[in-house]
Amino acid sequence: MKFAFKKSSFKDWWTIIKDTFKEFFEKNPLRHCAAIAYYTIFSMPGIAIISVLVAGSFYEDEVVREELIKQIRLLMGDGSARQVEELMGQAVISGESIIMKIVGIVTLIISTTTVFASLQDSLNTIWNIKPKPRKEVVKFLFIRLLSLAMVASLGFLILVSLMADTLLAIFKQTISGYLMGASYYVVWGINLLISMVIITFVFALIFKVLPDAQIKWKNVWVGAIVTTILFLLGKNLIGYYLGTSNFGEAYGAAGSLVALLAWVYYSVLILLFGAEFTFVYNRHFGNKIKPIKHAVTIKVEQVEAEDKSVTDV
């Protein structure tokens, strides 16, 4: 696996960072974050259930479910983890009617894949790409299948996390007699490294697969690593903010849901910023991201009226 790390100077990095901030806020990212956060609330139960079903093919469902809630708790905190668990419980498909079950499954799939379709649209905007018009039914089915594949990959990552937890437990038991109290910090460091690897892979997968763009794996990794670092730093800042903000008093029973919405909003902001960094970084070093066959590059120009005496009413 190759990484496209280029020899660069301070001037290169300053130009990249400056252009990233400038172009990022020109594309109105807050609007995209709000839309994706809204869709995520409806998609999250389905994403969790399908991920558990995929990973549950190899592990017991209850073990997978507990691991998923554990990872959500590590990322979002106790309140958000409880909210996701409640949403998963409410999304369970039940009933005796086959028709109602089919309707429930179709609704679950559509709601689950909507957030990825919205994320794809946002990434296309960040990378100045727009898909060509094509048959709506074909487009709809393609996006949904692609989104389902992304959800299935999350189930695979839960499996990786479960296996890592098992190996860490064995490793901790083995070294505890040699390192005494230091074994906690060693395991903590390894756990952090594993988390960084998994999150980096998720971001790389999103940047590589979702947008309608041609980008090589080696050109994805730098942006994915930078996005992971920003995400882990931002996670602590967001967690501190949510921990010190009393959403319960302001929003009552909906406080934990609002906290979850806020967490997703700021996390998506970091993801889109990482996408913009990936775009600018590759362009700066001559690896310009190009659209796929069924998409085009968007070029935005500001045009002023030649006749200054004419004004719109």
GROMACS .gro file of C-alpha atoms in nm:
model
  313
    1MET     CA    1   0.000   0.000   0.000
    2LYS     CA    2   0.150   0.334  -0.108
    3PHE     CA    3   0.108   0.666   0.065
    4ALA     CA    4   0.132   0.989  -0.134
    5PHE     CA    5   0.341   1.181   0.117
    6LYS     CA    6   0.526   1.452  -0.076
    7LYS     CA    7   0.840   1.637   0.017
    8SER     CA    8   0.706   1.971   0.127
    9SER     CA    9   0.819   2.292   0.287
   10PHE     CA   10   0.657   2.519   0.542
   11LYS     CA   11   0.546   2.739   0.250
   12ASP     CA   12   0.365   2.443   0.089
   13TRP     CA   13   0.178   2.360   0.411
   14TRP     CA   14   0.090   2.723   0.476
   15THR     CA   15  -0.054   2.755   0.123
   16ILE     CA   16  -0.249   2.429   0.161
   17ILE     CA   17  -0.395   2.526   0.500
   18LYS     CA   18  -0.481   2.878   0.384
   19ASP     CA   19  -0.650   2.755   0.064
   20THR     CA   20  -0.834   2.482   0.256
   21PHE     CA   21  -0.994   2.729   0.497
   22LYS     CA   22  -1.073   2.979   0.222
   23GLU     CA   23  -1.235   2.733  -0.018
   24PHE     CA   24  -1.407   2.533   0.254
   25PHE     CA   25  -1.612   2.823   0.388
   26GLU     CA   26  -1.690   2.943   0.034
   27LYS     CA   27  -1.888   2.620  -0.017
   28ASN     CA   28  -2.133   2.680   0.267
   29PRO     CA   29  -2.040   2.366   0.469
   30LEU     CA   30  -2.273   2.447   0.760
   31ARG     CA   31  -2.578   2.386   0.543
   32HIS     CA   32  -2.444   2.044   0.444
   33CYS     CA   33  -2.363   1.957   0.806
   34ALA     CA   34  -2.716   2.045   0.918
   35ALA     CA   35  -2.873   1.830   0.646
   36ILE     CA   36  -2.650   1.529   0.714
   37ALA     CA   37  -2.699   1.556   1.092
   38TYR     CA   38  -3.076   1.561   1.041
   39TYR     CA   39  -3.069   1.255   0.814
   40THR     CA   40  -2.831   1.074   1.050
   41ILE     CA   41  -3.086   1.076   1.332
   42PHE     CA   42  -3.326   0.879   1.111
   43SER     CA   43  -3.053   0.663   0.957
   44MET     CA   44  -2.866   0.570   1.276
   45PRO     CA   45  -3.103   0.293   1.398
   46GLY     CA   46  -3.092   0.123   1.058
   47ILE     CA   47  -2.714   0.160   1.030
   48ALA     CA   48  -2.673   0.006   1.375
   49ILE     CA   49  -2.915  -0.282   1.308
   50ILE     CA   50  -2.766  -0.374   0.968
   51SER     CA   51  -2.411  -0.350   1.108
   52VAL     CA   52  -2.509  -0.584   1.392
   53LEU     CA   53  -2.668  -0.826   1.143
   54VAL     CA   54  -2.348  -0.837   0.934
   55ALA     CA   55  -2.114  -0.880   1.231
   56GLY     CA   56  -2.366  -1.113   1.397
   57SER     CA   57  -2.297  -1.369   1.124
   58PHE     CA   58  -1.968  -1.439   1.301
   59TYR     CA   59  -2.040  -1.340   1.663
   60GLU     CA   60  -2.345  -1.356   1.887
   61ASP     CA   61  -2.582  -1.065   1.820
   62GLU     CA   62  -2.582  -0.952   2.182
   63VAL     CA   63  -2.200  -0.940   2.196
   64VAL     CA   64  -2.189  -0.739   1.872
   65ARG     CA   65  -2.461  -0.505   1.998
   66GLU     CA   66  -2.272  -0.441   2.322
   67GLU     CA   67  -1.951  -0.374   2.128
   68LEU     CA   68  -2.131  -0.127   1.902
   69ILE     CA   69  -2.279   0.061   2.198
   70LYS     CA   70  -1.937   0.058   2.363
   71GLN     CA   71  -1.774   0.218   2.057
   72ILE     CA   72  -2.052   0.476   2.033
   73ARG     CA   73  -2.006   0.553   2.404
   74LEU     CA   74  -1.632   0.605   2.352
   75LEU     CA   75  -1.699   0.842   2.062
   76MET     CA   76  -2.013   1.027   2.174
   77GLY     CA   77  -2.050   0.977   2.548
   78ASP     CA   78  -2.302   0.796   2.768
   79GLY     CA   79  -2.605   1.011   2.685
   80SER     CA   80  -2.572   0.971   2.309
   81ALA     CA   81  -2.501   0.597   2.344
   82ARG     CA   82  -2.823   0.551   2.544
   83GLN     CA   83  -3.014   0.750   2.283
   84VAL     CA   84  -2.882   0.530   2.000
   85GLU     CA   85  -2.968   0.218   2.199
   86GLU     CA   86  -3.324   0.345   2.244
   87LEU     CA   87  -3.353   0.427   1.874
   88MET     CA   88  -3.232   0.077   1.785
   89GLY     CA   89  -3.495  -0.074   2.016
   90GLN     CA   90  -3.771   0.131   1.855
   91ALA     CA   91  -3.659   0.035   1.503
   92VAL     CA   92  -3.696  -0.341   1.557
   93ILE     CA   93  -3.921  -0.483   1.287
   94SER     CA   94  -4.208  -0.679   1.435
   95GLY     CA   95  -4.562  -0.782   1.354
   96GLU     CA   96  -4.734  -1.084   1.208
   97SER     CA   97  -4.821  -0.938   0.868
   98ILE     CA   98  -4.569  -1.022   0.595
   99ILE     CA   99  -4.667  -0.705   0.408
  100MET     CA  100  -4.595  -0.491   0.715
  101LYS     CA  101  -4.259  -0.663   0.760
  102ILE     CA  102  -4.168  -0.595   0.397
  103VAL     CA  103  -4.275  -0.233   0.432
  104GLY     CA  104  -4.071  -0.209   0.752
  105ILE     CA  105  -3.758  -0.355   0.588
  106VAL     CA  106  -3.786  -0.126   0.282
  107THR     CA  107  -3.839   0.178   0.505
  108LEU     CA  108  -3.539   0.078   0.718
  109ILE     CA  109  -3.314   0.039   0.411
  110ILE     CA  110  -3.422   0.373   0.262
  111SER     CA  111  -3.376   0.561   0.589
  112THR     CA  112  -3.041   0.388   0.646
  113THR     CA  113  -2.897   0.478   0.307
  114THR     CA  114  -3.028   0.836   0.294
  115VAL     CA  115  -2.746   0.973   0.509
  116PHE     CA  116  -2.482   0.827   0.275
  117ALA     CA  117  -2.660   0.970  -0.029
  118SER     CA  118  -2.659   1.311   0.140
  119LEU     CA  119  -2.292   1.272   0.234
  120GLN     CA  120  -2.208   1.180  -0.126
  121ASP     CA  121  -2.376   1.499  -0.250
  122SER     CA  122  -2.182   1.707   0.005
  123LEU     CA  123  -1.848   1.549  -0.088
  124ASN     CA  124  -1.920   1.612  -0.456
  125THR     CA  125  -1.980   1.979  -0.373
  126ILE     CA  126  -1.656   2.000  -0.172
  127TRP     CA  127  -1.462   1.846  -0.461
  128ASN     CA  128  -1.636   2.062  -0.728
  129ILE     CA  129  -1.800   1.763  -0.893
  130LYS     CA  130  -2.153   1.710  -1.019
  131PRO     CA  131  -2.297   1.383  -1.156
  132LYS     CA  132  -2.445   1.395  -1.505
  133PRO     CA  133  -2.822   1.358  -1.533
  134ARG     CA  134  -2.926   0.996  -1.573
  135LYS     CA  135  -3.234   0.786  -1.519
  136GLU     CA  136  -3.363   0.858  -1.171
  137VAL     CA  137  -3.449   0.493  -1.094
  138VAL     CA  138  -3.098   0.374  -1.190
  139LYS     CA  139  -2.938   0.656  -0.994
  140PHE     CA  140  -3.154   0.586  -0.689
  141LEU     CA  141  -3.077   0.212  -0.690
  142PHE     CA  142  -2.704   0.267  -0.745
  143ILE     CA  143  -2.672   0.511  -0.456
  144ARG     CA  144  -2.873   0.283  -0.225
  145LEU     CA  145  -2.663  -0.022  -0.312
  146LEU     CA  146  -2.343   0.175  -0.262
  147SER     CA  147  -2.473   0.301   0.072
  148LEU     CA  148  -2.566  -0.053   0.183
  149ALA     CA  149  -2.213  -0.164   0.097
  150MET     CA  150  -2.078   0.114   0.320
  151VAL     CA  151  -2.305   0.002   0.604
  152ALA     CA  152  -2.191  -0.359   0.558
  153SER     CA  153  -1.829  -0.242   0.582
  154LEU     CA  154  -1.913  -0.083   0.918
  155GLY     CA  155  -2.027  -0.428   1.033
  156PHE     CA  156  -1.689  -0.564   0.926
  157LEU     CA  157  -1.514  -0.293   1.129
  158ILE     CA  158  -1.716  -0.394   1.436
  159LEU     CA  159  -1.578  -0.745   1.385
  160VAL     CA  160  -1.224  -0.604   1.371
  161SER     CA  161  -1.291  -0.409   1.690
  162LEU     CA  162  -1.423  -0.721   1.864
  163MET     CA  163  -1.118  -0.924   1.765
  164ALA     CA  164  -0.890  -0.639   1.875
  165ASP     CA  165  -1.062  -0.626   2.214
  166THR     CA  166  -1.017  -1.003   2.256
  167LEU     CA  167  -0.649  -0.988   2.163
  168LEU     CA  168  -0.593  -0.688   2.391
  169ALA     CA  169  -0.751  -0.870   2.684
  170ILE     CA  170  -0.518  -1.167   2.628
  171PHE     CA  171  -0.220  -0.935   2.582
  172LYS     CA  172  -0.301  -0.743   2.900
  173GLN     CA  173  -0.329  -1.065   3.098
  174THR     CA  174   0.007  -1.183   2.960
  175ILE     CA  175   0.206  -0.867   3.033
  176SER     CA  176   0.039  -0.768   3.360
  177GLY     CA  177   0.287  -0.980   3.558
  178TYR     CA  178   0.585  -0.815   3.389
  179LEU     CA  179   0.487  -0.449   3.365
  180MET     CA  180   0.273  -0.429   3.678
  181GLY     CA  181   0.084  -0.095   3.684
  182ALA     CA  182   0.233   0.017   3.352
  183SER     CA  183   0.031  -0.247   3.166
  184TYR     CA  184  -0.273  -0.017   3.177
  185TYR     CA  185  -0.091   0.258   2.986
  186VAL     CA  186   0.055   0.012   2.733
  187VAL     CA  187  -0.289  -0.133   2.658
  188TRP     CA  188  -0.437   0.220   2.646
  189GLY     CA  189  -0.174   0.324   2.389
  190ILE     CA  190  -0.234   0.014   2.176
  191ASN     CA  191  -0.611   0.068   2.197
  192LEU     CA  192  -0.568   0.431   2.084
  193LEU     CA  193  -0.352   0.317   1.792
  194ILE     CA  194  -0.610   0.058   1.685
  195SER     CA  195  -0.885   0.319   1.706
  196MET     CA  196  -0.681   0.556   1.489
  197VAL     CA  197  -0.623   0.284   1.229
  198ILE     CA  198  -0.993   0.192   1.214
  199ILE     CA  199  -1.112   0.555   1.194
  200THR     CA  200  -0.849   0.635   0.929
  201PHE     CA  201  -0.969   0.339   0.722
  202VAL     CA  202  -1.331   0.460   0.752
  203PHE     CA  203  -1.240   0.809   0.629
  204ALA     CA  204  -1.025   0.669   0.348
  205LEU     CA  205  -1.312   0.444   0.241
  206ILE     CA  206  -1.554   0.738   0.241
  207PHE     CA  207  -1.320   0.959   0.035
  208LYS     CA  208  -1.241   0.678  -0.209
  209VAL     CA  209  -1.587   0.526  -0.263
  210LEU     CA  210  -1.862   0.782  -0.204
  211PRO     CA  211  -1.779   1.084  -0.426
  212ASP     CA  212  -1.822   1.066  -0.804
  213ALA     CA  213  -1.447   1.110  -0.843
  214GLN     CA  214  -1.136   0.930  -0.961
  215ILE     CA  215  -0.880   0.921  -0.683
  216LYS     CA  216  -0.611   0.664  -0.616
  217TRP     CA  217  -0.579   0.499  -0.277
  218LYS     CA  218  -0.232   0.647  -0.227
  219ASN     CA  219  -0.380   0.997  -0.269
  220VAL     CA  220  -0.652   0.929  -0.012
  221TRP     CA  221  -0.442   0.834   0.289
  222VAL     CA  222  -0.284   1.171   0.371
  223GLY     CA  223  -0.626   1.337   0.388
  224ALA     CA  224  -0.768   1.044   0.585
  225ILE     CA  225  -0.488   1.061   0.843
  226VAL     CA  226  -0.521   1.439   0.883
  227THR     CA  227  -0.900   1.402   0.916
  228THR     CA  228  -0.852   1.132   1.182
  229ILE     CA  229  -0.623   1.354   1.388
  230LEU     CA  230  -0.868   1.644   1.362
  231PHE     CA  231  -1.156   1.410   1.447
  232LEU     CA  232  -0.989   1.271   1.760
  233LEU     CA  233  -0.897   1.622   1.878
  234GLY     CA  234  -1.243   1.750   1.792
  235LYS     CA  235  -1.406   1.455   1.967
  236ASN     CA  236  -1.255   1.563   2.298
  237LEU     CA  237  -1.352   1.927   2.245
  238ILE     CA  238  -1.706   1.832   2.143
  239GLY     CA  239  -1.730   1.594   2.437
  240TYR     CA  240  -1.617   1.868   2.674
  241TYR     CA  241  -1.867   2.112   2.526
  242LEU     CA  242  -2.155   1.864   2.549
  243GLY     CA  243  -2.049   1.765   2.899
  244THR     CA  244  -2.051   2.123   3.025
  245SER     CA  245  -2.370   2.222   2.842
  246ASN     CA  246  -2.691   2.133   3.021
  247PHE     CA  247  -2.913   2.023   2.734
  248GLY     CA  248  -3.154   1.862   2.982
  249GLU     CA  249  -3.262   2.198   3.125
  250ALA     CA  250  -3.289   2.367   2.786
  251TYR     CA  251  -3.461   2.086   2.593
  252GLY     CA  252  -3.608   1.862   2.862
  253ALA     CA  253  -3.664   1.501   2.759
  254ALA     CA  254  -3.517   1.571   2.413
  255GLY     CA  255  -3.185   1.683   2.564
  256SER     CA  256  -2.992   1.363   2.484
  257LEU     CA  257  -3.128   1.366   2.127
  258VAL     CA  258  -3.018   1.728   2.079
  259ALA     CA  259  -2.675   1.639   2.219
  260LEU     CA  260  -2.650   1.353   1.967
  261LEU     CA  261  -2.755   1.587   1.687
  262ALA     CA  262  -2.490   1.841   1.792
  263TRP     CA  263  -2.221   1.571   1.806
  264VAL     CA  264  -2.303   1.450   1.455
  265TYR     CA  265  -2.317   1.809   1.324
  266TYR     CA  266  -1.968   1.901   1.444
  267SER     CA  267  -1.825   1.561   1.346
  268VAL     CA  268  -1.954   1.602   0.990
  269LEU     CA  269  -1.801   1.951   0.984
  270ILE     CA  270  -1.462   1.792   1.061
  271LEU     CA  271  -1.518   1.523   0.796
  272LEU     CA  272  -1.602   1.778   0.526
  273PHE     CA  273  -1.306   1.993   0.626
  274GLY     CA  274  -1.087   1.684   0.590
  275ALA     CA  275  -1.236   1.627   0.245
  276GLU     CA  276  -1.152   1.985   0.148
  277PHE     CA  277  -0.796   1.937   0.277
  278THR     CA  278  -0.767   1.618   0.069
  279PHE     CA  279  -0.886   1.807  -0.239
  280VAL     CA  280  -0.649   2.102  -0.190
  281TYR     CA  281  -0.351   1.883  -0.090
  282ASN     CA  282  -0.376   1.667  -0.402
  283ARG     CA  283  -0.428   1.967  -0.629
  284HIS     CA  284  -0.126   2.145  -0.477
  285PHE     CA  285   0.102   1.851  -0.555
  286GLY     CA  286  -0.033   1.788  -0.905
  287ASN     CA  287  -0.272   1.500  -0.827
  288LYS     CA  288  -0.589   1.681  -0.921
  289ILE     CA  289  -0.906   1.491  -0.833
  290LYS     CA  290  -1.106   1.428  -1.150
  291PRO     CA  291  -1.471   1.327  -1.200
  292ILE     CA  292  -1.566   0.976  -1.306
  293LYS     CA  293  -1.716   0.903  -1.650
  294HIS     CA  294  -2.070   0.990  -1.541
  295ALA     CA  295  -1.980   1.321  -1.372
  296VAL     CA  296  -1.837   1.662  -1.459
  297THR     CA  297  -1.619   1.925  -1.290
  298ILE     CA  298  -1.795   2.238  -1.167
  299LYS     CA  299  -1.625   2.571  -1.231
  300VAL     CA  300  -1.762   2.873  -1.046
  301GLU     CA  301  -1.702   3.222  -1.184
  302GLN     CA  302  -1.816   3.561  -1.061
  303VAL     CA  303  -1.949   3.774  -1.344
  304GLU     CA  304  -2.026   4.143  -1.300
  305ALA     CA  305  -2.268   4.326  -1.524
  306GLU     CA  306  -2.091   4.543  -1.782
  307ASP     CA  307  -2.360   4.812  -1.769
  308LYS     CA  308  -2.325   4.956  -1.419
  309SER     CA  309  -2.635   5.171  -1.471
  310VAL     CA  310  -2.863   4.869  -1.483
  311THR     CA  311  -2.978   4.742  -1.146
  312ASP     CA  312  -3.208   4.458  -1.054
  313VAL     CA  313  -3.533   4.543  -0.882
   0.00000   0.00000   0.00000
